[in-house]
Every structure is written in C-alpha cells, then in structure tokens.
Tab-separated table of C-alpha atoms in Angstrom:
chain	number	residue	atom	x	y	z
A	1	UNK	CA	10.037	13.539	-8.785
A	2	UNK	CA	8.661	12.808	-5.340
A	3	UNK	CA	10.840	10.613	-3.166
A	4	UNK	CA	10.338	9.292	0.340
A	5	UNK	CA	13.008	7.856	2.619
A	6	UNK	CA	12.471	6.085	5.904
A	7	UNK	CA	14.969	6.269	8.751
A	8	UNK	CA	15.186	4.994	12.287
A	9	UNK	CA	16.560	2.203	14.475
A	10	UNK	CA	16.512	-1.224	12.905
A	11	UNK	CA	16.347	-2.982	16.277
A	12	UNK	CA	13.826	-2.328	19.027
A	13	UNK	CA	13.491	-4.205	22.303
A	14	UNK	CA	10.171	-5.791	23.241
A	15	UNK	CA	7.852	-3.453	25.166
A	16	UNK	CA	9.734	-0.398	23.950
A	17	UNK	CA	8.663	2.233	21.418
A	18	UNK	CA	9.469	2.020	17.732
A	19	UNK	CA	10.263	5.401	16.191
A	20	UNK	CA	10.590	6.045	12.472
A	21	UNK	CA	10.842	9.150	10.321
A	22	UNK	CA	10.035	9.665	6.668
A	23	UNK	CA	11.770	12.456	4.789
A	24	UNK	CA	9.967	13.696	1.708
A	25	UNK	CA	11.612	15.421	-1.230
A	26	UNK	CA	10.022	16.806	-4.361
A	27	UNK	CA	6.727	17.674	-2.666
A	28	UNK	CA	5.601	19.758	0.287
A	29	UNK	CA	3.908	17.731	2.996
A	30	UNK	CA	2.169	20.874	4.223
A	31	UNK	CA	0.346	21.448	0.945
A	32	UNK	CA	-2.623	19.408	2.093
A	33	UNK	CA	-2.982	17.733	-1.258
A	34	UNK	CA	-1.906	14.313	-0.046
A	35	UNK	CA	-2.249	12.110	3.006
A	36	UNK	CA	1.080	10.844	4.331
A	37	UNK	CA	0.944	7.240	5.456
A	38	UNK	CA	2.788	4.356	7.068
A	39	UNK	CA	2.345	0.781	5.876
A	40	UNK	CA	4.149	-2.305	7.120
A	41	UNK	CA	4.943	-5.743	5.757
A	42	UNK	CA	6.030	-8.579	8.039
A	43	UNK	CA	8.556	-10.915	6.472
A	44	UNK	CA	6.929	-13.107	3.858
A	45	UNK	CA	3.513	-11.651	4.532
A	46	UNK	CA	1.132	-9.081	3.135
A	47	UNK	CA	0.729	-5.371	3.651
A	48	UNK	CA	-0.943	-3.613	6.566
A	49	UNK	CA	-1.897	0.064	6.608
A	50	UNK	CA	-0.955	1.686	9.915
A	51	UNK	CA	-2.240	5.222	9.601
A	52	UNK	CA	-2.000	8.617	7.965
A	53	UNK	CA	-1.218	12.189	8.856
A	54	UNK	CA	-2.151	15.384	7.063
A	55	UNK	CA	-0.111	18.549	6.737
A	56	UNK	CA	-2.388	20.027	9.395
A	57	UNK	CA	-1.344	17.322	11.832
A	58	UNK	CA	-4.676	15.525	11.707
A	59	UNK	CA	-4.270	11.776	12.067
A	60	UNK	CA	-6.210	8.585	11.449
A	61	UNK	CA	-5.112	5.062	12.379
A	62	UNK	CA	-6.021	1.489	11.641
A	63	UNK	CA	-8.358	0.433	14.457
A	64	UNK	CA	-6.110	-2.485	15.430
A	65	UNK	CA	-3.161	-0.154	16.075
A	66	UNK	CA	-4.959	2.966	17.197
A	67	UNK	CA	-4.082	2.517	20.859
A	68	UNK	CA	-0.337	2.178	20.181
A	69	UNK	CA	0.383	4.305	17.097
A	70	UNK	CA	1.145	8.003	17.034
A	71	UNK	CA	1.953	9.914	13.882
A	72	UNK	CA	3.213	13.461	13.660
A	73	UNK	CA	4.447	15.893	11.071
A	74	UNK	CA	7.309	18.396	10.950
A	75	UNK	CA	6.658	20.772	8.098
A	76	UNK	CA	9.909	22.669	8.680
A	77	UNK	CA	11.869	19.533	7.837
A	78	UNK	CA	9.303	18.124	5.386
A	79	UNK	CA	9.162	14.978	7.487
A	80	UNK	CA	6.533	12.860	9.142
A	81	UNK	CA	7.015	10.291	11.849
A	82	UNK	CA	5.593	7.155	13.412
A	83	UNK	CA	5.811	5.996	16.984
A	84	UNK	CA	4.514	2.561	17.916
A	85	UNK	CA	4.515	1.767	21.599
A	86	UNK	CA	4.740	-1.518	23.494
A	87	UNK	CA	6.157	-3.436	20.561
A	88	UNK	CA	6.220	-7.216	20.385
A	89	UNK	CA	7.662	-9.699	17.925
A	90	UNK	CA	4.477	-9.301	15.902
A	91	UNK	CA	5.518	-5.735	15.086
A	92	UNK	CA	8.696	-6.856	13.305
A	93	UNK	CA	8.321	-5.856	9.679
A	94	UNK	CA	9.516	-3.710	6.836
A	95	UNK	CA	7.968	-0.316	7.443
A	96	UNK	CA	7.142	1.821	4.423
A	97	UNK	CA	6.139	5.438	4.243
A	98	UNK	CA	4.008	6.440	1.299
A	99	UNK	CA	2.122	9.345	-0.192
A	100	UNK	CA	-1.592	8.734	-0.189
A	101	UNK	CA	-4.113	10.139	-2.621
A	102	UNK	CA	-7.262	11.423	-0.981
A	103	UNK	CA	-10.820	11.195	-2.256
A	104	UNK	CA	-13.747	12.315	-0.188
A	105	UNK	CA	-11.523	13.200	2.771
A	106	UNK	CA	-10.119	9.691	3.102
A	107	UNK	CA	-6.803	8.276	1.969
A	108	UNK	CA	-7.317	5.829	-0.877
A	109	UNK	CA	-4.256	4.567	-2.749
A	110	UNK	CA	-0.505	5.052	-2.357
A	111	UNK	CA	2.086	6.368	-4.758
A	112	UNK	CA	5.021	6.604	-4.409
A	113	UNK	CA	6.413	4.538	-1.556
A	114	UNK	CA	9.729	4.775	0.235
A	115	UNK	CA	12.205	1.921	-0.072
A	116	UNK	CA	11.234	0.638	3.345
A	117	UNK	CA	13.167	0.025	6.528
A	118	UNK	CA	13.419	-3.281	8.355
A	119	UNK	CA	12.561	-3.221	12.031
A	120	UNK	CA	13.473	-6.212	14.176
A	121	UNK	CA	12.037	-6.672	17.653
A	122	UNK	CA	14.426	-8.517	19.929
A	123	UNK	CA	16.031	-8.211	23.336
B	1	UNK	CA	-13.275	-4.953	8.157
B	2	UNK	CA	-13.200	-5.986	4.520
B	3	UNK	CA	-11.060	-9.059	3.883
B	4	UNK	CA	-9.353	-9.278	0.510
B	5	UNK	CA	-8.614	-12.758	-0.809
B	6	UNK	CA	-6.351	-13.256	-3.799
B	7	UNK	CA	-6.004	-16.341	-5.952
B	8	UNK	CA	-3.939	-18.137	-6.869
B	9	UNK	CA	-1.130	-17.696	-4.361
B	10	UNK	CA	1.311	-18.113	-7.221
B	11	UNK	CA	1.308	-18.845	-10.906
B	12	UNK	CA	3.871	-19.596	-13.565
B	13	UNK	CA	3.213	-18.302	-17.062
B	14	UNK	CA	5.232	-18.590	-20.250
B	15	UNK	CA	6.684	-15.438	-21.740
B	16	UNK	CA	4.145	-13.805	-24.015
B	17	UNK	CA	1.229	-15.641	-22.455
B	18	UNK	CA	-1.618	-14.219	-20.373
B	19	UNK	CA	-1.497	-14.053	-16.593
B	20	UNK	CA	-4.713	-13.671	-14.641
B	21	UNK	CA	-4.856	-12.755	-10.953
B	22	UNK	CA	-8.081	-12.752	-8.986
B	23	UNK	CA	-9.085	-10.661	-5.993
B	24	UNK	CA	-12.274	-11.129	-4.009
B	25	UNK	CA	-13.538	-8.804	-1.303
B	26	UNK	CA	-15.660	-9.984	1.624
B	27	UNK	CA	-18.148	-7.218	0.886
B	28	UNK	CA	-18.806	-4.990	-2.066
B	29	UNK	CA	-16.397	-2.114	-2.696
B	30	UNK	CA	-18.699	-0.560	-5.284
B	31	UNK	CA	-19.977	2.770	-4.086
B	32	UNK	CA	-23.611	3.526	-4.840
B	33	UNK	CA	-22.992	7.256	-4.568
B	34	UNK	CA	-20.417	7.537	-7.334
B	35	UNK	CA	-20.584	4.107	-9.040
B	36	UNK	CA	-16.864	3.614	-8.519
B	37	UNK	CA	-15.126	0.443	-7.409
B	38	UNK	CA	-12.735	1.346	-4.598
B	39	UNK	CA	-9.927	-1.017	-5.563
B	40	UNK	CA	-6.258	-0.653	-6.486
B	41	UNK	CA	-3.560	-2.997	-7.741
B	42	UNK	CA	0.155	-2.899	-6.921
B	43	UNK	CA	3.244	-4.642	-8.246
B	44	UNK	CA	6.115	-5.479	-5.888
B	45	UNK	CA	9.363	-6.683	-7.385
B	46	UNK	CA	11.942	-8.416	-5.157
B	47	UNK	CA	13.675	-5.976	-2.829
B	48	UNK	CA	11.494	-3.067	-3.944
B	49	UNK	CA	8.492	-1.282	-2.489
B	50	UNK	CA	5.079	-1.768	-4.050
B	51	UNK	CA	4.327	0.250	-7.162
B	52	UNK	CA	0.825	1.451	-7.933
B	53	UNK	CA	-0.477	0.030	-11.204
B	54	UNK	CA	-4.230	0.637	-11.204
B	55	UNK	CA	-6.823	2.487	-9.158
B	56	UNK	CA	-10.636	2.630	-9.409
B	57	UNK	CA	-10.322	-1.039	-10.404
B	58	UNK	CA	-9.431	-0.299	-14.019
B	59	UNK	CA	-7.660	3.080	-14.312
B	60	UNK	CA	-4.042	2.517	-15.224
B	61	UNK	CA	-1.425	4.828	-13.757
B	62	UNK	CA	0.602	6.958	-16.109
B	63	UNK	CA	3.550	5.010	-17.461
B	64	UNK	CA	2.104	1.575	-16.728
B	65	UNK	CA	2.254	-0.590	-19.860
B	66	UNK	CA	-1.093	-1.281	-21.453
B	67	UNK	CA	-0.551	-5.034	-21.138
B	68	UNK	CA	-1.728	-4.533	-17.539
B	69	UNK	CA	-5.491	-4.366	-17.254
B	70	UNK	CA	-7.915	-4.299	-14.358
B	71	UNK	CA	-11.517	-5.411	-14.451
B	72	UNK	CA	-14.388	-6.458	-12.239
B	73	UNK	CA	-16.988	-4.885	-10.009
B	74	UNK	CA	-18.565	-5.297	-6.604
B	75	UNK	CA	-16.677	-8.121	-4.927
B	76	UNK	CA	-14.780	-9.806	-7.767
B	77	UNK	CA	-11.828	-8.279	-9.547
B	78	UNK	CA	-9.119	-9.376	-11.956
B	79	UNK	CA	-5.696	-8.113	-12.896
B	80	UNK	CA	-4.651	-9.357	-16.318
B	81	UNK	CA	-1.208	-9.205	-17.846
B	82	UNK	CA	-1.998	-9.798	-21.490
B	83	UNK	CA	1.482	-10.811	-22.618
B	84	UNK	CA	3.862	-11.614	-19.789
B	85	UNK	CA	7.304	-10.085	-19.993
B	86	UNK	CA	10.373	-11.047	-17.952
B	87	UNK	CA	10.212	-7.756	-16.055
B	88	UNK	CA	6.694	-8.566	-14.840
B	89	UNK	CA	7.990	-11.177	-12.393
B	90	UNK	CA	6.713	-9.849	-9.091
B	91	UNK	CA	4.142	-10.193	-6.364
B	92	UNK	CA	0.870	-8.438	-7.106
B	93	UNK	CA	-1.453	-7.075	-4.431
B	94	UNK	CA	-4.986	-5.769	-4.530
B	95	UNK	CA	-6.111	-3.150	-2.015
B	96	UNK	CA	-9.577	-1.892	-1.170
B	97	UNK	CA	-10.111	1.663	-0.036
B	98	UNK	CA	-13.880	1.583	0.457
B	99	UNK	CA	-13.516	1.314	4.217
B	100	UNK	CA	-10.516	0.888	6.532
B	101	UNK	CA	-7.774	0.133	4.032
B	102	UNK	CA	-6.844	-3.499	3.542
B	103	UNK	CA	-4.694	-5.497	1.151
B	104	UNK	CA	-4.905	-8.945	-0.340
B	105	UNK	CA	-2.303	-11.554	0.538
B	106	UNK	CA	-0.513	-11.266	-2.782
B	107	UNK	CA	-0.029	-13.403	-5.884
B	108	UNK	CA	3.461	-14.311	-7.020
B	109	UNK	CA	3.955	-14.362	-10.787
B	110	UNK	CA	6.855	-16.334	-12.207
B	111	UNK	CA	8.065	-17.390	-15.626
B	112	UNK	CA	7.293	-20.956	-16.680
C-alpha cells in the first residue's frame, strides 16, 4: 500500500529555513494522478494546509504562506520537499506529508498521510 | 477564506451510544455546478496522523465501519458514530475543499 515518510531536522533556529522531505513508496509521484501536499499541526491545535506539488513540478500554496513556502519534487527518488523560510516560533508544529486527491484540477482531500515529524523552532 | 467551526470541542459518550459531531462553515461549500458538498471528515487517534473517513460530506472511504456516517449540506454538517466503540476514541476534524483548504478545530471524543 502507499506509504509516506517525512524526514528532516527536528530543530530549526528562528529566521532560518525549515527543510523537510517526504519519501513515497507504493505509488509513483510522477504519475500525475495525485497532488502531493504538506499539512502542519501546531501542538494542541488544528490542521493547516501548506501547499501541494504535482509530478510536473507545478505548485500551489496557502495564501498565508505563499511568500515563504517552496515545494519541489524529485521523481528519481520518488520524493517531494518543503522549504519554509524565515521561520518563527509560530512555525513550530508537526509537519505531515500527504497524498491529495484531485477533482477539477484542485487538491481536495488527503489519504494517506505520513506519520508526521515534529519541528521545533528555537535558538 | 472559509472558516470551519466544530462543536462541541469535546464529548463523552457511553460505549454503544451515539456520538454526534457538528461542523459549520462560514459560507456554503455546496457547489451549484455539480451539486456536491465539498467536505471531508478525518479521525486522528493519539500519536497518529489523521485518517480520512468521509468525503463529499457523506461518502465513506473503503474500510471505514458503517457506524460512521456523514450528513448535511450547504453550511451545516454532522458526523455521527451510531454506536461508539472503544477504538473510536479520537479527535475528529472536518475539512472543506470548496476553496483554499481549511480544517475545523477538532472535536475530541471520549468514553463516558
């Protein structure tokens, strides 16, 4: 079955760039059938969609993060990545990667999700 | 942006009893072009990622027990667990995908 696994530093200093990678197994991210997404969850809080990337490399971001988020895809490794610049304490969260189902050229719902990775922002 | 508001924040239900979770959107997520409600429900157990239960407001995912049911239209939606089981203890989230994706704040379901 499809599995996703996040990886990356668990600690990032304020003002620096957060970098995470999601490795996908059981599905080809270049197939174009799904939209590959990042979602985050601050401790004790709800979920926030960050953005999505297609197998073609096309991206779309939440408007509130658009200026700081960059997503990319590496089809040779079946991975996609997130970079979030100029992080602050407000960016501390569990970051999930997920496979998104598309309808009408937009990502809609997510299944499955990775286990998540905790990112702390501290000097 | 569409704001999703869930109620209650938490509820405690006896085993075998019904649990009802509400989700209200700040604007309609019913599409006039295809008559679909652009709403999903997720279950998140402690220490686990969210799991998709329902999309299109009432379409259950494969493998999801039929005690989970979604209903509603427009701005008001409900997730019902018809007979609560111990393994249903979790936080439940609604999510709209009509416009820029957004999630509700979650409802924690516990055993009474």
